[in-house]
GROMACS .gro file of C-alpha atoms in nm:
model
  168
    1UNK     CA    1  10.248   1.612   7.532
    2UNK     CA    2  10.329   1.254   7.628
    3UNK     CA    3  10.697   1.169   7.631
    4UNK     CA    4  10.760   0.840   7.456
    5UNK     CA    5  11.063   0.620   7.514
    6UNK     CA    6  11.224   0.551   7.177
    7UNK     CA    7  11.400   0.227   7.088
    8UNK     CA    8  11.472   0.144   6.726
    9UNK     CA    9  11.500  -0.230   6.669
   10UNK     CA   10  11.395  -0.403   6.352
   11UNK     CA   11  11.318  -0.771   6.325
   12UNK     CA   12  11.223  -1.012   6.055
   13UNK     CA   13  10.874  -1.143   6.029
   14UNK     CA   14  10.860  -1.519   6.046
   15UNK     CA   15  10.741  -1.679   5.727
   16UNK     CA   16  10.618  -2.020   5.632
   17UNK     CA   17  10.407  -2.074   5.945
   18UNK     CA   18  10.064  -2.214   5.880
   19UNK     CA   19   9.780  -2.085   6.093
   20UNK     CA   20   9.697  -2.323   6.372
   21UNK     CA   21   9.484  -2.306   6.682
   22UNK     CA   22   9.565  -2.429   7.029
   23UNK     CA   23   9.387  -2.429   7.360
   24UNK     CA   24   9.611  -2.284   7.628
   25UNK     CA   25   9.520  -2.348   7.992
   26UNK     CA   26   9.569  -1.980   8.081
   27UNK     CA   27   9.498  -1.779   7.763
   28UNK     CA   28   9.221  -2.003   7.627
   29UNK     CA   29   9.188  -2.061   7.253
   30UNK     CA   30   9.468  -1.897   7.056
   31UNK     CA   31   9.544  -1.884   6.683
   32UNK     CA   32   9.903  -1.871   6.553
   33UNK     CA   33   9.949  -1.616   6.274
   34UNK     CA   34  10.326  -1.636   6.224
   35UNK     CA   35  10.469  -1.385   6.471
   36UNK     CA   36  10.246  -1.478   6.759
   37UNK     CA   37   9.938  -1.619   6.914
   38UNK     CA   38   9.615  -1.418   6.891
   39UNK     CA   39   9.320  -1.480   7.118
   40UNK     CA   40   9.019  -1.606   6.924
   41UNK     CA   41   8.793  -1.405   7.154
   42UNK     CA   42   8.841  -1.056   7.291
   43UNK     CA   43   8.873  -0.958   7.653
   44UNK     CA   44   8.755  -0.637   7.814
   45UNK     CA   45   8.935  -0.355   7.987
   46UNK     CA   46   8.780  -0.046   8.144
   47UNK     CA   47   8.947   0.292   8.117
   48UNK     CA   48   8.784   0.615   8.236
   49UNK     CA   49   8.460   0.422   8.305
   50UNK     CA   50   8.431   0.300   7.945
   51UNK     CA   51   8.455  -0.068   7.856
   52UNK     CA   52   8.673  -0.161   7.559
   53UNK     CA   53   8.706  -0.495   7.382
   54UNK     CA   54   9.073  -0.573   7.316
   55UNK     CA   55   9.257  -0.867   7.167
   56UNK     CA   56   9.520  -1.080   7.333
   57UNK     CA   57   9.853  -1.130   7.161
   58UNK     CA   58  10.142  -1.346   7.281
   59UNK     CA   59  10.461  -1.313   7.074
   60UNK     CA   60  10.626  -1.620   6.931
   61UNK     CA   61  10.964  -1.607   6.763
   62UNK     CA   62  11.262  -1.822   6.673
   63UNK     CA   63  11.363  -1.864   7.039
   64UNK     CA   64  11.011  -1.944   7.165
   65UNK     CA   65  10.752  -2.049   6.910
   66UNK     CA   66  10.491  -2.161   7.165
   67UNK     CA   67  10.325  -1.964   7.443
   68UNK     CA   68  10.582  -1.946   7.722
   69UNK     CA   69  10.531  -2.006   8.096
   70UNK     CA   70  10.639  -1.644   8.152
   71UNK     CA   71  10.360  -1.521   7.922
   72UNK     CA   72  10.113  -1.739   8.112
   73UNK     CA   73  10.228  -1.597   8.448
   74UNK     CA   74  10.205  -1.242   8.311
   75UNK     CA   75   9.849  -1.296   8.188
   76UNK     CA   76   9.752  -1.449   8.523
   77UNK     CA   77   9.904  -1.144   8.695
   78UNK     CA   78   9.704  -0.916   8.466
   79UNK     CA   79   9.375  -1.094   8.537
   80UNK     CA   80   9.436  -1.102   8.914
   81UNK     CA   81   9.531  -0.733   8.927
   82UNK     CA   82   9.318  -0.585   8.648
   83UNK     CA   83   9.157  -0.309   8.858
   84UNK     CA   84   9.490  -0.182   8.992
   85UNK     CA   85   9.646  -0.207   8.643
   86UNK     CA   86   9.359  -0.011   8.486
   87UNK     CA   87   9.406   0.266   8.744
   88UNK     CA   88   9.782   0.278   8.681
   89UNK     CA   89   9.729   0.299   8.304
   90UNK     CA   90   9.481   0.585   8.347
   91UNK     CA   91   9.720   0.771   8.580
   92UNK     CA   92  10.029   0.742   8.359
   93UNK     CA   93   9.835   0.860   8.053
   94UNK     CA   94   9.668   1.145   8.244
   95UNK     CA   95  10.007   1.258   8.376
   96UNK     CA   96  10.160   1.243   8.029
   97UNK     CA   97   9.872   1.441   7.876
   98UNK     CA   98   9.846   1.674   8.176
   99UNK     CA   99   9.469   1.633   8.191
  100UNK     CA  100   9.213   1.428   8.380
  101UNK     CA  101   8.931   1.533   8.148
  102UNK     CA  102   8.775   1.201   8.052
  103UNK     CA  103   8.611   1.349   7.741
  104UNK     CA  104   8.952   1.454   7.609
  105UNK     CA  105   9.115   1.123   7.703
  106UNK     CA  106   8.836   0.907   7.557
  107UNK     CA  107   8.832   1.107   7.234
  108UNK     CA  108   9.206   1.057   7.199
  109UNK     CA  109   9.286   0.702   7.319
  110UNK     CA  110   9.135   0.365   7.236
  111UNK     CA  111   9.300   0.044   7.361
  112UNK     CA  112   9.313  -0.238   7.107
  113UNK     CA  113   9.559  -0.509   7.216
  114UNK     CA  114   9.724  -0.659   7.525
  115UNK     CA  115  10.072  -0.754   7.401
  116UNK     CA  116  10.288  -1.015   7.582
  117UNK     CA  117  10.656  -1.061   7.495
  118UNK     CA  118  10.821  -1.404   7.530
  119UNK     CA  119  10.975  -1.315   7.870
  120UNK     CA  120  10.652  -1.209   8.039
  121UNK     CA  121  10.667  -0.835   7.988
  122UNK     CA  122  10.343  -0.690   7.863
  123UNK     CA  123  10.182  -0.367   7.753
  124UNK     CA  124   9.845  -0.227   7.658
  125UNK     CA  125   9.854  -0.090   7.303
  126UNK     CA  126   9.632   0.211   7.231
  127UNK     CA  127   9.537   0.406   6.921
  128UNK     CA  128   9.629   0.771   6.967
  129UNK     CA  129   9.404   0.997   6.758
  130UNK     CA  130   9.602   1.305   6.856
  131UNK     CA  131   9.937   1.196   6.715
  132UNK     CA  132   9.872   1.239   6.343
  133UNK     CA  133  10.116   1.460   6.160
  134UNK     CA  134  10.147   1.488   5.780
  135UNK     CA  135  10.048   1.128   5.711
  136UNK     CA  136  10.257   0.988   5.997
  137UNK     CA  137  10.081   0.827   6.289
  138UNK     CA  138  10.234   0.681   6.603
  139UNK     CA  139  10.023   0.493   6.853
  140UNK     CA  140  10.098   0.431   7.219
  141UNK     CA  141  10.210   0.137   7.433
  142UNK     CA  142  10.177   0.149   7.810
  143UNK     CA  143  10.422  -0.107   7.944
  144UNK     CA  144  10.286  -0.271   8.258
  145UNK     CA  145  10.557  -0.527   8.337
  146UNK     CA  146  10.845  -0.522   8.401
  147UNK     CA  147  10.811  -0.144   8.442
  148UNK     CA  148  10.522   0.099   8.408
  149UNK     CA  149  10.620   0.340   8.130
  150UNK     CA  150  10.504   0.485   7.800
  151UNK     CA  151  10.653   0.377   7.467
  152UNK     CA  152  10.563   0.429   7.106
  153UNK     CA  153  10.360   0.128   6.991
  154UNK     CA  154  10.601   0.061   6.703
  155UNK     CA  155  10.911   0.055   6.924
  156UNK     CA  156  10.749  -0.163   7.190
  157UNK     CA  157  10.625  -0.416   6.937
  158UNK     CA  158  10.958  -0.431   6.748
  159UNK     CA  159  11.145  -0.486   7.073
  160UNK     CA  160  10.895  -0.750   7.187
  161UNK     CA  161  10.908  -0.946   6.863
  162UNK     CA  162  11.290  -0.946   6.852
  163UNK     CA  163  11.345  -1.035   7.217
  164UNK     CA  164  11.517  -1.368   7.284
  165UNK     CA  165  11.358  -1.603   7.535
  166UNK     CA  166  11.552  -1.643   7.861
  167UNK     CA  167  11.494  -1.959   8.068
  168UNK     CA  168  11.389  -1.918   8.432
   0.00000   0.00000   0.00000
């Protein structure tokens, strides 16, 4: 069983924002949907020799409503180190599940979003088909920066949305 770091933080969803697109020099074309910037095209990540299409998401909030330089640096880091990052993600999940059986891992996990908080931390969010219990489902977040660790998807996202931007 994977141990998940729990952090309960609840934030308010921003309202009143109209959808708008921007071209970012690092992320490419992004669409604002209120609580963040979504990539208009998907990127790919490979886990256990299978290619997955995932979406990019950069949080925006009341302290940083545009894509931040820290988010841009984090995405650049991801792209420059993607092979090493993919291996680290596989290893932390395998260790948590206590298996290296790719059939088991691929039947259980499916990555869907690369999530960047306003201060440059980021995580890969994954659906977890094995964590369904009486109508309750909790997916997984593998934090890559600032520290490699496993979170529940809900806790990671709540923390990321509520986080205040800190200048360099």
